[in-house]
mmCIF file with all atom_site columns, C-alpha atoms in Angstrom:
data_model
loop_
_atom_site.group_PDB
_atom_site.id
_atom_site.type_symbol
_atom_site.label_atom_id
_atom_site.label_alt_id
_atom_site.label_comp_id
_atom_site.label_asym_id
_atom_site.label_entity_id
_atom_site.label_seq_id
_atom_site.pdbx_PDB_ins_code
_atom_site.Cartn_x
_atom_site.Cartn_y
_atom_site.Cartn_z
_atom_site.occupancy
_atom_site.B_iso_or_equiv
_atom_site.pdbx_formal_charge
_atom_site.auth_seq_id
_atom_site.auth_comp_id
_atom_site.auth_asym_id
_atom_site.auth_atom_id
_atom_site.pdbx_PDB_model_num
ATOM 1   C CA . ASP A 1 1   ? -10.684 15.186  7.884   1.00 61.00 ? 23  ASP A CA 1
ATOM 2   C CA . ALA A 1 2   ? -9.922  15.584  4.198   1.00 75.00 ? 24  ALA A CA 1
ATOM 3   C CA . GLY A 1 3   ? -7.686  12.503  4.101   1.00 91.00 ? 25  GLY A CA 1
ATOM 4   C CA . VAL A 1 4   ? -4.309  12.463  2.243   1.00 95.00 ? 26  VAL A CA 1
ATOM 5   C CA . ILE A 1 5   ? -4.915  14.591  -1.068  1.00 96.00 ? 27  ILE A CA 1
ATOM 6   C CA . GLN A 1 6   ? -2.800  13.857  -4.213  1.00 97.00 ? 28  GLN A CA 1
ATOM 7   C CA . SER A 1 7   ? -2.820  15.987  -7.410  1.00 97.00 ? 29  SER A CA 1
ATOM 8   C CA . PRO A 1 8   ? -3.191  15.359  -10.076 1.00 97.00 ? 30  PRO A CA 1
ATOM 9   C CA . ARG A 1 9   ? -5.603  12.350  -10.304 1.00 95.00 ? 31  ARG A CA 1
ATOM 10  C CA . HIS A 1 10  ? -4.383  11.757  -14.030 1.00 96.00 ? 32  HIS A CA 1
ATOM 11  C CA . GLU A 1 11  ? -1.427  12.966  -15.801 1.00 97.00 ? 33  GLU A CA 1
ATOM 12  C CA . VAL A 1 12  ? -0.623  12.143  -19.347 1.00 97.00 ? 34  VAL A CA 1
ATOM 13  C CA . THR A 1 13  ? 2.802   13.405  -20.617 1.00 97.00 ? 35  THR A CA 1
ATOM 14  C CA . GLU A 1 14  ? 5.132   12.892  -23.393 1.00 97.00 ? 36  GLU A CA 1
ATOM 15  C CA . MET A 1 15  ? 8.484   11.058  -23.028 1.00 97.00 ? 37  MET A CA 1
ATOM 16  C CA . GLY A 1 16  ? 11.236  13.414  -21.844 1.00 97.00 ? 38  GLY A CA 1
ATOM 17  C CA . GLN A 1 17  ? 8.893   15.838  -20.000 1.00 97.00 ? 39  GLN A CA 1
ATOM 18  C CA . GLU A 1 18  ? 9.220   16.589  -16.346 1.00 97.00 ? 40  GLU A CA 1
ATOM 19  C CA . VAL A 1 19  ? 6.351   15.367  -14.253 1.00 98.00 ? 41  VAL A CA 1
ATOM 20  C CA . THR A 1 20  ? 5.576   16.340  -10.441 1.00 98.00 ? 42  THR A CA 1
ATOM 21  C CA . LEU A 1 21  ? 3.123   14.639  -8.543  1.00 98.00 ? 43  LEU A CA 1
ATOM 22  C CA . ARG A 1 22  ? 2.078   16.392  -5.176  1.00 98.00 ? 44  ARG A CA 1
ATOM 23  C CA . CYS A 1 23  ? 0.917   15.189  -1.849  1.00 98.00 ? 45  CYS A CA 1
ATOM 24  C CA . LYS A 1 24  ? -0.791  16.585  1.220   1.00 97.00 ? 46  LYS A CA 1
ATOM 25  C CA . PRO A 1 25  ? -0.765  14.469  4.164   1.00 96.00 ? 47  PRO A CA 1
ATOM 26  C CA . ILE A 1 26  ? -3.345  14.301  6.984   1.00 94.00 ? 48  ILE A CA 1
ATOM 27  C CA . SER A 1 27  ? -2.455  16.930  9.548   1.00 93.00 ? 49  SER A CA 1
ATOM 28  C CA . GLY A 1 28  ? -0.637  15.697  12.600  1.00 90.00 ? 50  GLY A CA 1
ATOM 29  C CA . HIS A 1 29  ? 0.869   12.747  10.767  1.00 92.00 ? 51  HIS A CA 1
ATOM 30  C CA . ASN A 1 30  ? 4.546   12.932  10.783  1.00 91.00 ? 52  ASN A CA 1
ATOM 31  C CA . SER A 1 31  ? 5.564   10.052  8.454   1.00 91.00 ? 53  SER A CA 1
ATOM 32  C CA . LEU A 1 32  ? 4.886   10.241  4.431   1.00 94.00 ? 54  LEU A CA 1
ATOM 33  C CA . PHE A 1 33  ? 5.572   7.548   1.968   1.00 94.00 ? 55  PHE A CA 1
ATOM 34  C CA . TRP A 1 34  ? 5.593   7.353   -1.706  1.00 96.00 ? 56  TRP A CA 1
ATOM 35  C CA . TYR A 1 35  ? 4.525   4.137   -3.544  1.00 95.00 ? 57  TYR A CA 1
ATOM 36  C CA . ARG A 1 36  ? 4.331   3.121   -7.025  1.00 95.00 ? 58  ARG A CA 1
ATOM 37  C CA . GLN A 1 37  ? 1.959   0.494   -8.316  1.00 93.00 ? 59  GLN A CA 1
ATOM 38  C CA . THR A 1 38  ? 2.165   -1.502  -11.509 1.00 92.00 ? 60  THR A CA 1
ATOM 39  C CA . MET A 1 39  ? 0.699   -4.670  -12.649 1.00 86.00 ? 61  MET A CA 1
ATOM 40  C CA . MET A 1 40  ? 4.282   -6.345  -13.088 1.00 86.00 ? 62  MET A CA 1
ATOM 41  C CA . ARG A 1 41  ? 5.691   -5.255  -9.896  1.00 86.00 ? 63  ARG A CA 1
ATOM 42  C CA . GLY A 1 42  ? 2.752   -4.631  -7.357  1.00 86.00 ? 64  GLY A CA 1
ATOM 43  C CA . LEU A 1 43  ? 3.391   -1.947  -4.717  1.00 89.00 ? 65  LEU A CA 1
ATOM 44  C CA . GLU A 1 44  ? 6.932   -0.583  -4.484  1.00 89.00 ? 66  GLU A CA 1
ATOM 45  C CA . LEU A 1 45  ? 7.944   1.802   -1.630  1.00 90.00 ? 67  LEU A CA 1
ATOM 46  C CA . LEU A 1 46  ? 9.956   4.456   -3.483  1.00 94.00 ? 68  LEU A CA 1
ATOM 47  C CA . ILE A 1 47  ? 10.837  6.788   -0.481  1.00 94.00 ? 69  ILE A CA 1
ATOM 48  C CA . TYR A 1 48  ? 9.634   7.868   3.018   1.00 91.00 ? 70  TYR A CA 1
ATOM 49  C CA . PHE A 1 49  ? 10.053  10.785  5.212   1.00 93.00 ? 71  PHE A CA 1
ATOM 50  C CA . ASN A 1 50  ? 9.801   11.035  9.032   1.00 91.00 ? 72  ASN A CA 1
ATOM 51  C CA . ASN A 1 51  ? 9.515   14.577  10.339  1.00 92.00 ? 73  ASN A CA 1
ATOM 52  C CA . ASN A 1 52  ? 10.166  15.983  6.835   1.00 94.00 ? 74  ASN A CA 1
ATOM 53  C CA . VAL A 1 53  ? 13.290  13.965  6.656   1.00 93.00 ? 75  VAL A CA 1
ATOM 54  C CA . PRO A 1 54  ? 13.931  11.405  3.933   1.00 93.00 ? 76  PRO A CA 1
ATOM 55  C CA . ILE A 1 55  ? 14.676  8.215   5.875   1.00 89.00 ? 77  ILE A CA 1
ATOM 56  C CA . ASP A 1 56  ? 15.081  5.681   3.033   1.00 86.00 ? 78  ASP A CA 1
ATOM 57  C CA . ASP A 1 57  ? 15.195  6.375   -0.619  1.00 90.00 ? 79  ASP A CA 1
ATOM 58  C CA . SER A 1 58  ? 16.571  3.040   -1.640  1.00 88.00 ? 80  SER A CA 1
ATOM 59  C CA . GLY A 1 59  ? 13.383  2.158   -3.673  1.00 89.00 ? 81  GLY A CA 1
ATOM 60  C CA . MET A 1 60  ? 13.867  5.242   -6.031  1.00 93.00 ? 82  MET A CA 1
ATOM 61  C CA . PRO A 1 61  ? 14.551  3.595   -9.234  1.00 87.00 ? 83  PRO A CA 1
ATOM 62  C CA . GLU A 1 62  ? 17.049  5.929   -10.595 1.00 86.00 ? 84  GLU A CA 1
ATOM 63  C CA . ASP A 1 63  ? 18.375  9.372   -10.475 1.00 91.00 ? 85  ASP A CA 1
ATOM 64  C CA . ARG A 1 64  ? 15.494  10.841  -12.759 1.00 95.00 ? 86  ARG A CA 1
ATOM 65  C CA . PHE A 1 65  ? 13.312  10.394  -9.672  1.00 97.00 ? 87  PHE A CA 1
ATOM 66  C CA . SER A 1 66  ? 13.380  12.803  -6.725  1.00 97.00 ? 88  SER A CA 1
ATOM 67  C CA . ALA A 1 67  ? 11.353  13.731  -3.848  1.00 97.00 ? 89  ALA A CA 1
ATOM 68  C CA . LYS A 1 68  ? 11.129  16.494  -1.229  1.00 97.00 ? 90  LYS A CA 1
ATOM 69  C CA . MET A 1 69  ? 9.106   17.470  1.728   1.00 97.00 ? 91  MET A CA 1
ATOM 70  C CA . PRO A 1 70  ? 9.701   21.216  2.457   1.00 96.00 ? 92  PRO A CA 1
ATOM 71  C CA . ASN A 1 71  ? 7.259   21.099  5.124   1.00 95.00 ? 93  ASN A CA 1
ATOM 72  C CA . ALA A 1 72  ? 4.858   18.989  7.302   1.00 94.00 ? 94  ALA A CA 1
ATOM 73  C CA . SER A 1 73  ? 1.769   19.373  5.000   1.00 95.00 ? 95  SER A CA 1
ATOM 74  C CA . PHE A 1 74  ? 3.419   18.984  1.463   1.00 96.00 ? 96  PHE A CA 1
ATOM 75  C CA . SER A 1 75  ? 5.584   16.644  -0.570  1.00 98.00 ? 97  SER A CA 1
ATOM 76  C CA . THR A 1 76  ? 6.303   16.320  -4.147  1.00 98.00 ? 98  THR A CA 1
ATOM 77  C CA . LEU A 1 77  ? 7.746   13.586  -6.332  1.00 98.00 ? 99  LEU A CA 1
ATOM 78  C CA . LYS A 1 78  ? 9.336   14.657  -9.341  1.00 98.00 ? 100 LYS A CA 1
ATOM 79  C CA . ILE A 1 79  ? 10.512  12.557  -12.574 1.00 97.00 ? 101 ILE A CA 1
ATOM 80  C CA . GLN A 1 80  ? 12.826  14.244  -15.040 1.00 96.00 ? 102 GLN A CA 1
ATOM 81  C CA . PRO A 1 81  ? 13.098  13.161  -17.683 1.00 96.00 ? 103 PRO A CA 1
ATOM 82  C CA . SER A 1 82  ? 9.934   10.990  -17.799 1.00 96.00 ? 104 SER A CA 1
ATOM 83  C CA . GLU A 1 83  ? 9.949   7.569   -19.670 1.00 96.00 ? 105 GLU A CA 1
ATOM 84  C CA . PRO A 1 84  ? 7.072   5.326   -20.772 1.00 96.00 ? 106 PRO A CA 1
ATOM 85  C CA . ARG A 1 85  ? 8.217   2.620   -18.256 1.00 95.00 ? 107 ARG A CA 1
ATOM 86  C CA . ASP A 1 86  ? 7.425   5.392   -15.541 1.00 96.00 ? 108 ASP A CA 1
ATOM 87  C CA . SER A 1 87  ? 3.605   4.817   -16.359 1.00 97.00 ? 109 SER A CA 1
ATOM 88  C CA . ALA A 1 88  ? 2.124   3.546   -13.264 1.00 97.00 ? 110 ALA A CA 1
ATOM 89  C CA . VAL A 1 89  ? -0.197  4.724   -10.350 1.00 95.00 ? 111 VAL A CA 1
ATOM 90  C CA . TYR A 1 90  ? 1.544   6.612   -7.680  1.00 97.00 ? 112 TYR A CA 1
ATOM 91  C CA . PHE A 1 91  ? 0.240   6.679   -4.244  1.00 96.00 ? 113 PHE A CA 1
ATOM 92  C CA . CYS A 1 92  ? 1.260   8.737   -1.235  1.00 96.00 ? 114 CYS A CA 1
ATOM 93  C CA . ALA A 1 93  ? 0.533   7.788   2.282   1.00 94.00 ? 115 ALA A CA 1
ATOM 94  C CA . SER A 1 94  ? 0.835   9.109   5.712   1.00 93.00 ? 116 SER A CA 1
ATOM 95  C CA . SER A 1 95  ? 0.820   7.939   9.176   1.00 89.00 ? 117 SER A CA 1
ATOM 96  C CA . LEU A 1 96  ? 1.423   8.875   12.763  1.00 83.00 ? 118 LEU A CA 1
ATOM 97  C CA . GLN A 1 97  ? 4.792   7.520   13.941  1.00 69.00 ? 119 GLN A CA 1
ATOM 98  C CA . GLY A 1 98  ? 5.255   5.184   10.901  1.00 54.00 ? 120 GLY A CA 1
ATOM 99  C CA . ASN A 1 99  ? 3.935   1.928   12.754  1.00 57.00 ? 121 ASN A CA 1
ATOM 100 C CA . TYR A 1 100 ? 0.184   2.506   12.981  1.00 66.00 ? 122 TYR A CA 1
ATOM 101 C CA . GLY A 1 101 ? -1.118  1.617   9.586   1.00 75.00 ? 123 GLY A CA 1
ATOM 102 C CA . TYR A 1 102 ? -1.324  4.184   6.647   1.00 86.00 ? 124 TYR A CA 1
ATOM 103 C CA . THR A 1 103 ? -3.919  6.324   5.223   1.00 91.00 ? 125 THR A CA 1
ATOM 104 C CA . PHE A 1 104 ? -3.493  6.316   1.401   1.00 93.00 ? 126 PHE A CA 1
ATOM 105 C CA . GLY A 1 105 ? -4.350  9.127   -1.149  1.00 95.00 ? 127 GLY A CA 1
ATOM 106 C CA . SER A 1 106 ? -6.380  8.412   -4.153  1.00 93.00 ? 128 SER A CA 1
ATOM 107 C CA . GLY A 1 107 ? -3.235  8.141   -6.342  1.00 95.00 ? 129 GLY A CA 1
ATOM 108 C CA . THR A 1 108 ? -2.005  9.852   -9.361  1.00 97.00 ? 130 THR A CA 1
ATOM 109 C CA . ARG A 1 109 ? -2.360  7.687   -12.460 1.00 96.00 ? 131 ARG A CA 1
ATOM 110 C CA . LEU A 1 110 ? 0.814   8.559   -14.744 1.00 98.00 ? 132 LEU A CA 1
ATOM 111 C CA . THR A 1 111 ? 0.825   7.493   -18.294 1.00 97.00 ? 133 THR A CA 1
ATOM 112 C CA . VAL A 1 112 ? 4.128   8.565   -20.409 1.00 97.00 ? 134 VAL A CA 1
ATOM 113 C CA . VAL A 1 113 ? 3.678   8.303   -23.917 1.00 97.00 ? 135 VAL A CA 1
ATOM 114 C CA . ALA B 2 1   ? 15.158  -7.862  5.487   1.00 69.00 ? 20  ALA B CA 1
ATOM 115 C CA . GLN B 2 2   ? 11.490  -8.219  5.784   1.00 75.00 ? 21  GLN B CA 1
ATOM 116 C CA . SER B 2 3   ? 9.253   -9.801  3.267   1.00 86.00 ? 22  SER B CA 1
ATOM 117 C CA . VAL B 2 4   ? 5.855   -10.711 2.887   1.00 92.00 ? 23  VAL B CA 1
ATOM 118 C CA . SER B 2 5   ? 4.382   -13.509 0.639   1.00 94.00 ? 24  SER B CA 1
ATOM 119 C CA . GLN B 2 6   ? 0.826   -14.079 -0.418  1.00 95.00 ? 25  GLN B CA 1
ATOM 120 C CA . HIS B 2 7   ? 0.256   -17.395 -1.778  1.00 87.00 ? 26  HIS B CA 1
ATOM 121 C CA . ASN B 2 8   ? -2.540  -16.803 -4.150  1.00 89.00 ? 27  ASN B CA 1
ATOM 122 C CA . HIS B 2 9   ? -2.405  -14.485 -7.258  1.00 91.00 ? 28  HIS B CA 1
ATOM 123 C CA . HIS B 2 10  ? -6.139  -14.835 -7.972  1.00 96.00 ? 29  HIS B CA 1
ATOM 124 C CA . VAL B 2 11  ? -9.048  -16.382 -6.090  1.00 97.00 ? 30  VAL B CA 1
ATOM 125 C CA . ILE B 2 12  ? -12.266 -16.839 -7.702  1.00 97.00 ? 31  ILE B CA 1
ATOM 126 C CA . LEU B 2 13  ? -15.386 -17.704 -5.499  1.00 97.00 ? 32  LEU B CA 1
ATOM 127 C CA . SER B 2 14  ? -18.995 -17.752 -5.571  1.00 97.00 ? 33  SER B CA 1
ATOM 128 C CA . GLU B 2 15  ? -21.245 -15.590 -3.380  1.00 96.00 ? 34  GLU B CA 1
ATOM 129 C CA . ALA B 2 16  ? -21.805 -17.209 0.319   1.00 96.00 ? 35  ALA B CA 1
ATOM 130 C CA . ALA B 2 17  ? -18.573 -19.242 -0.013  1.00 97.00 ? 36  ALA B CA 1
ATOM 131 C CA . SER B 2 18  ? -15.771 -18.996 2.695   1.00 97.00 ? 37  SER B CA 1
ATOM 132 C CA . LEU B 2 19  ? -12.712 -17.051 2.153   1.00 97.00 ? 38  LEU B CA 1
ATOM 133 C CA . GLU B 2 20  ? -9.092  -17.676 3.411   1.00 97.00 ? 39  GLU B CA 1
ATOM 134 C CA . LEU B 2 21  ? -6.245  -15.491 1.932   1.00 97.00 ? 40  LEU B CA 1
ATOM 135 C CA . GLY B 2 22  ? -2.724  -16.695 2.961   1.00 97.00 ? 41  GLY B CA 1
ATOM 136 C CA . CYS B 2 23  ? 0.012   -14.385 4.206   1.00 97.00 ? 42  CYS B CA 1
ATOM 137 C CA . ASN B 2 24  ? 3.277   -15.340 5.495   1.00 96.00 ? 43  ASN B CA 1
ATOM 138 C CA . TYR B 2 25  ? 6.013   -12.797 6.461   1.00 93.00 ? 44  TYR B CA 1
ATOM 139 C CA . SER B 2 26  ? 9.860   -12.905 7.367   1.00 89.00 ? 45  SER B CA 1
ATOM 140 C CA . TYR B 2 27  ? 10.963  -10.976 10.069  1.00 80.00 ? 46  TYR B CA 1
ATOM 141 C CA . GLY B 2 28  ? 12.935  -11.702 13.259  1.00 72.00 ? 47  GLY B CA 1
ATOM 142 C CA . GLY B 2 29  ? 11.488  -9.118  15.693  1.00 77.00 ? 48  GLY B CA 1
ATOM 143 C CA . THR B 2 30  ? 8.235   -7.743  16.692  1.00 80.00 ? 49  THR B CA 1
ATOM 144 C CA . VAL B 2 31  ? 6.023   -6.941  13.835  1.00 84.00 ? 50  VAL B CA 1
ATOM 145 C CA . ASN B 2 32  ? 2.780   -5.175  13.347  1.00 88.00 ? 51  ASN B CA 1
ATOM 146 C CA . LEU B 2 33  ? 0.527   -6.702  10.711  1.00 92.00 ? 52  LEU B CA 1
ATOM 147 C CA . PHE B 2 34  ? -2.138  -5.224  8.357   1.00 93.00 ? 53  PHE B CA 1
ATOM 148 C CA . TRP B 2 35  ? -4.484  -6.212  5.531   1.00 96.00 ? 54  TRP B CA 1
ATOM 149 C CA . TYR B 2 36  ? -5.441  -3.649  3.214   1.00 95.00 ? 55  TYR B CA 1
ATOM 150 C CA . VAL B 2 37  ? -8.114  -3.605  0.303   1.00 96.00 ? 56  VAL B CA 1
ATOM 151 C CA . GLN B 2 38  ? -8.149  -2.008  -2.936  1.00 94.00 ? 57  GLN B CA 1
ATOM 152 C CA . TYR B 2 39  ? -11.546 -1.893  -4.750  1.00 95.00 ? 58  TYR B CA 1
ATOM 153 C CA . PRO B 2 40  ? -11.275 -1.603  -8.561  1.00 91.00 ? 59  PRO B CA 1
ATOM 154 C CA . GLY B 2 41  ? -9.987  1.782   -9.474  1.00 87.00 ? 60  GLY B CA 1
ATOM 155 C CA . GLN B 2 42  ? -9.505  3.096   -5.866  1.00 89.00 ? 61  GLN B CA 1
ATOM 156 C CA . HIS B 2 43  ? -6.890  3.494   -3.219  1.00 89.00 ? 62  HIS B CA 1
ATOM 157 C CA . LEU B 2 44  ? -5.744  1.106   -0.553  1.00 92.00 ? 63  LEU B CA 1
ATOM 158 C CA . GLN B 2 45  ? -8.012  1.187   2.668   1.00 93.00 ? 64  GLN B CA 1
ATOM 159 C CA . LEU B 2 46  ? -7.396  -0.508  5.926   1.00 92.00 ? 65  LEU B CA 1
ATOM 160 C CA . LEU B 2 47  ? -9.190  -3.642  6.590   1.00 95.00 ? 66  LEU B CA 1
ATOM 161 C CA . LEU B 2 48  ? -7.573  -4.640  9.952   1.00 94.00 ? 67  LEU B CA 1
ATOM 162 C CA . LYS B 2 49  ? -4.408  -4.545  11.883  1.00 92.00 ? 68  LYS B CA 1
ATOM 163 C CA . TYR B 2 50  ? -2.730  -6.548  14.522  1.00 92.00 ? 69  TYR B CA 1
ATOM 164 C CA . PHE B 2 51  ? -0.220  -5.037  17.071  1.00 88.00 ? 70  PHE B CA 1
ATOM 165 C CA . SER B 2 52  ? -0.424  -7.221  20.298  1.00 87.00 ? 71  SER B CA 1
ATOM 166 C CA . GLY B 2 53  ? -2.851  -9.105  22.253  1.00 91.00 ? 72  GLY B CA 1
ATOM 167 C CA . ASP B 2 54  ? -5.686  -11.350 20.974  1.00 93.00 ? 73  ASP B CA 1
ATOM 168 C CA . PRO B 2 55  ? -4.094  -12.828 17.900  1.00 94.00 ? 74  PRO B CA 1
ATOM 169 C CA . LEU B 2 56  ? -7.694  -13.136 16.295  1.00 96.00 ? 75  LEU B CA 1
ATOM 170 C CA . VAL B 2 57  ? -8.422  -9.662  14.861  1.00 96.00 ? 76  VAL B CA 1
ATOM 171 C CA . LYS B 2 58  ? -11.764 -8.645  13.715  1.00 95.00 ? 77  LYS B CA 1
ATOM 172 C CA . GLY B 2 59  ? -11.770 -5.955  11.011  1.00 93.00 ? 78  GLY B CA 1
ATOM 173 C CA . ILE B 2 60  ? -14.322 -4.214  8.866   1.00 92.00 ? 79  ILE B CA 1
ATOM 174 C CA . LYS B 2 61  ? -17.005 -5.688  6.671   1.00 93.00 ? 80  LYS B CA 1
ATOM 175 C CA . GLY B 2 62  ? -17.057 -9.158  8.285   1.00 95.00 ? 81  GLY B CA 1
ATOM 176 C CA . PHE B 2 63  ? -13.404 -9.869  7.887   1.00 97.00 ? 82  PHE B CA 1
ATOM 177 C CA . GLU B 2 64  ? -10.876 -11.442 10.367  1.00 97.00 ? 83  GLU B CA 1
ATOM 178 C CA . ALA B 2 65  ? -7.386  -12.469 10.507  1.00 97.00 ? 84  ALA B CA 1
ATOM 179 C CA . GLU B 2 66  ? -5.442  -14.715 12.716  1.00 96.00 ? 85  GLU B CA 1
ATOM 180 C CA . PHE B 2 67  ? -1.835  -14.083 13.852  1.00 95.00 ? 86  PHE B CA 1
ATOM 181 C CA . ILE B 2 68  ? 0.068   -17.328 14.192  1.00 94.00 ? 87  ILE B CA 1
ATOM 182 C CA . LYS B 2 69  ? 3.612   -16.417 15.518  1.00 91.00 ? 88  LYS B CA 1
ATOM 183 C CA . SER B 2 70  ? 4.971   -19.995 15.140  1.00 92.00 ? 89  SER B CA 1
ATOM 184 C CA . LYS B 2 71  ? 4.006   -20.192 11.331  1.00 93.00 ? 90  LYS B CA 1
ATOM 185 C CA . PHE B 2 72  ? 4.870   -16.388 10.590  1.00 93.00 ? 91  PHE B CA 1
ATOM 186 C CA . SER B 2 73  ? 1.482   -16.293 9.333   1.00 95.00 ? 92  SER B CA 1
ATOM 187 C CA . PHE B 2 74  ? -1.582  -13.760 9.216   1.00 97.00 ? 93  PHE B CA 1
ATOM 188 C CA . ASN B 2 75  ? -4.265  -15.271 7.071   1.00 97.00 ? 94  ASN B CA 1
ATOM 189 C CA . LEU B 2 76  ? -7.351  -13.334 6.143   1.00 98.00 ? 95  LEU B CA 1
ATOM 190 C CA . ARG B 2 77  ? -10.797 -14.889 6.526   1.00 98.00 ? 96  ARG B CA 1
ATOM 191 C CA . LYS B 2 78  ? -14.491 -14.199 5.905   1.00 97.00 ? 97  LYS B CA 1
ATOM 192 C CA . PRO B 2 79  ? -17.017 -16.811 6.380   1.00 97.00 ? 98  PRO B CA 1
ATOM 193 C CA . SER B 2 80  ? -19.383 -15.776 3.595   1.00 97.00 ? 99  SER B CA 1
ATOM 194 C CA . VAL B 2 81  ? -18.190 -13.418 0.727   1.00 97.00 ? 100 VAL B CA 1
ATOM 195 C CA . GLN B 2 82  ? -20.581 -11.161 -1.153  1.00 97.00 ? 101 GLN B CA 1
ATOM 196 C CA . TRP B 2 83  ? -20.077 -9.873  -4.797  1.00 96.00 ? 102 TRP B CA 1
ATOM 197 C CA . SER B 2 84  ? -19.060 -6.483  -3.265  1.00 96.00 ? 103 SER B CA 1
ATOM 198 C CA . ASP B 2 85  ? -15.904 -8.182  -1.839  1.00 97.00 ? 104 ASP B CA 1
ATOM 199 C CA . THR B 2 86  ? -14.522 -8.268  -5.304  1.00 97.00 ? 105 THR B CA 1
ATOM 200 C CA . ALA B 2 87  ? -11.211 -6.429  -4.741  1.00 97.00 ? 106 ALA B CA 1
ATOM 201 C CA . GLU B 2 88  ? -7.587  -6.942  -4.440  1.00 96.00 ? 107 GLU B CA 1
ATOM 202 C CA . TYR B 2 89  ? -6.257  -7.764  -0.950  1.00 97.00 ? 108 TYR B CA 1
ATOM 203 C CA . PHE B 2 90  ? -2.854  -6.855  0.513   1.00 95.00 ? 109 PHE B CA 1
ATOM 204 C CA . CYS B 2 91  ? -0.966  -8.022  3.296   1.00 95.00 ? 110 CYS B CA 1
ATOM 205 C CA . ALA B 2 92  ? 1.678   -5.874  4.985   1.00 92.00 ? 111 ALA B CA 1
ATOM 206 C CA . VAL B 2 93  ? 4.198   -5.862  7.740   1.00 89.00 ? 112 VAL B CA 1
ATOM 207 C CA . ALA B 2 94  ? 5.894   -3.248  9.616   1.00 82.00 ? 113 ALA B CA 1
ATOM 208 C CA . GLY B 2 95  ? 8.848   -3.966  12.036  1.00 71.00 ? 114 GLY B CA 1
ATOM 209 C CA . GLY B 2 96  ? 11.675  -2.322  13.694  1.00 61.00 ? 115 GLY B CA 1
ATOM 210 C CA . SER B 2 97  ? 11.714  1.376   14.688  1.00 56.00 ? 116 SER B CA 1
ATOM 211 C CA . GLN B 2 98  ? 11.158  3.071   11.459  1.00 55.00 ? 117 GLN B CA 1
ATOM 212 C CA . GLY B 2 99  ? 7.917   1.691   10.789  1.00 61.00 ? 118 GLY B CA 1
ATOM 213 C CA . ASN B 2 100 ? 7.860   1.412   6.935   1.00 75.00 ? 119 ASN B CA 1
ATOM 214 C CA . LEU B 2 101 ? 5.303   -1.085  5.639   1.00 83.00 ? 120 LEU B CA 1
ATOM 215 C CA . ILE B 2 102 ? 6.282   -3.935  3.350   1.00 86.00 ? 121 ILE B CA 1
ATOM 216 C CA . PHE B 2 103 ? 3.471   -5.132  1.225   1.00 89.00 ? 122 PHE B CA 1
ATOM 217 C CA . GLY B 2 104 ? 2.958   -8.550  -0.309  1.00 92.00 ? 123 GLY B CA 1
ATOM 218 C CA . LYS B 2 105 ? 2.184   -8.669  -4.045  1.00 91.00 ? 124 LYS B CA 1
ATOM 219 C CA . GLY B 2 106 ? -1.599  -8.825  -3.488  1.00 94.00 ? 125 GLY B CA 1
ATOM 220 C CA . THR B 2 107 ? -4.373  -11.181 -4.120  1.00 96.00 ? 126 THR B CA 1
ATOM 221 C CA . LYS B 2 108 ? -7.099  -10.638 -6.383  1.00 96.00 ? 127 LYS B CA 1
ATOM 222 C CA . LEU B 2 109 ? -10.498 -11.755 -5.357  1.00 97.00 ? 128 LEU B CA 1
ATOM 223 C CA . SER B 2 110 ? -13.375 -12.093 -7.743  1.00 97.00 ? 129 SER B CA 1
ATOM 224 C CA . VAL B 2 111 ? -16.749 -13.092 -6.240  1.00 97.00 ? 130 VAL B CA 1
ATOM 225 C CA . LYS B 2 112 ? -19.307 -14.472 -8.588  1.00 95.00 ? 131 LYS B CA 1
ATOM 226 C CA . PRO B 2 113 ? -22.878 -13.461 -8.277  1.00 89.00 ? 132 PRO B CA 1
#
């Protein structure tokens, strides 16, 4: 089992550019979660999906952030336009039925300059 | 709404000292409880979890946690820490039907050799 796969591992971009983060959940898991981790705010849940359907996006900071899950094996988190305050580590996690503990990906470290 | 409180921001111990990290949650219904560990520069990994049954849960690497329902607590313990336990530890709670995890702010543990 390859685990939850995120790409890229590191992303450096200029303010105003579009950024797309990608996630492949564990095969068979039907829940997928996007988290953001910063020193100031800790781990924040941005959005999660059950069976490819967005359930709660109340954690998405603003309209510049969007997430999609077109199928059970792929999800994207897009920031357009990016700002320096978006700099953080973004983690994707997946689970089976949501209540049984998550498996996290290795994260994407985003730096917006 | 669910919330998780971790009392200590940073704990510094010498090797072989005993460890107890506090975690309190607020949720009125049935909860599932988790401890995750994040080693420097790595992603979160599951240490242990509680769903039901014996309130004393044993996890990996000699860690254990005790669920005390009356105190809404799920403290993490280890009788003798090692330098390799240096990491950040996150308590998390999942409740309700949707199953999204709510994380505490984390406790950074530094173990001096």
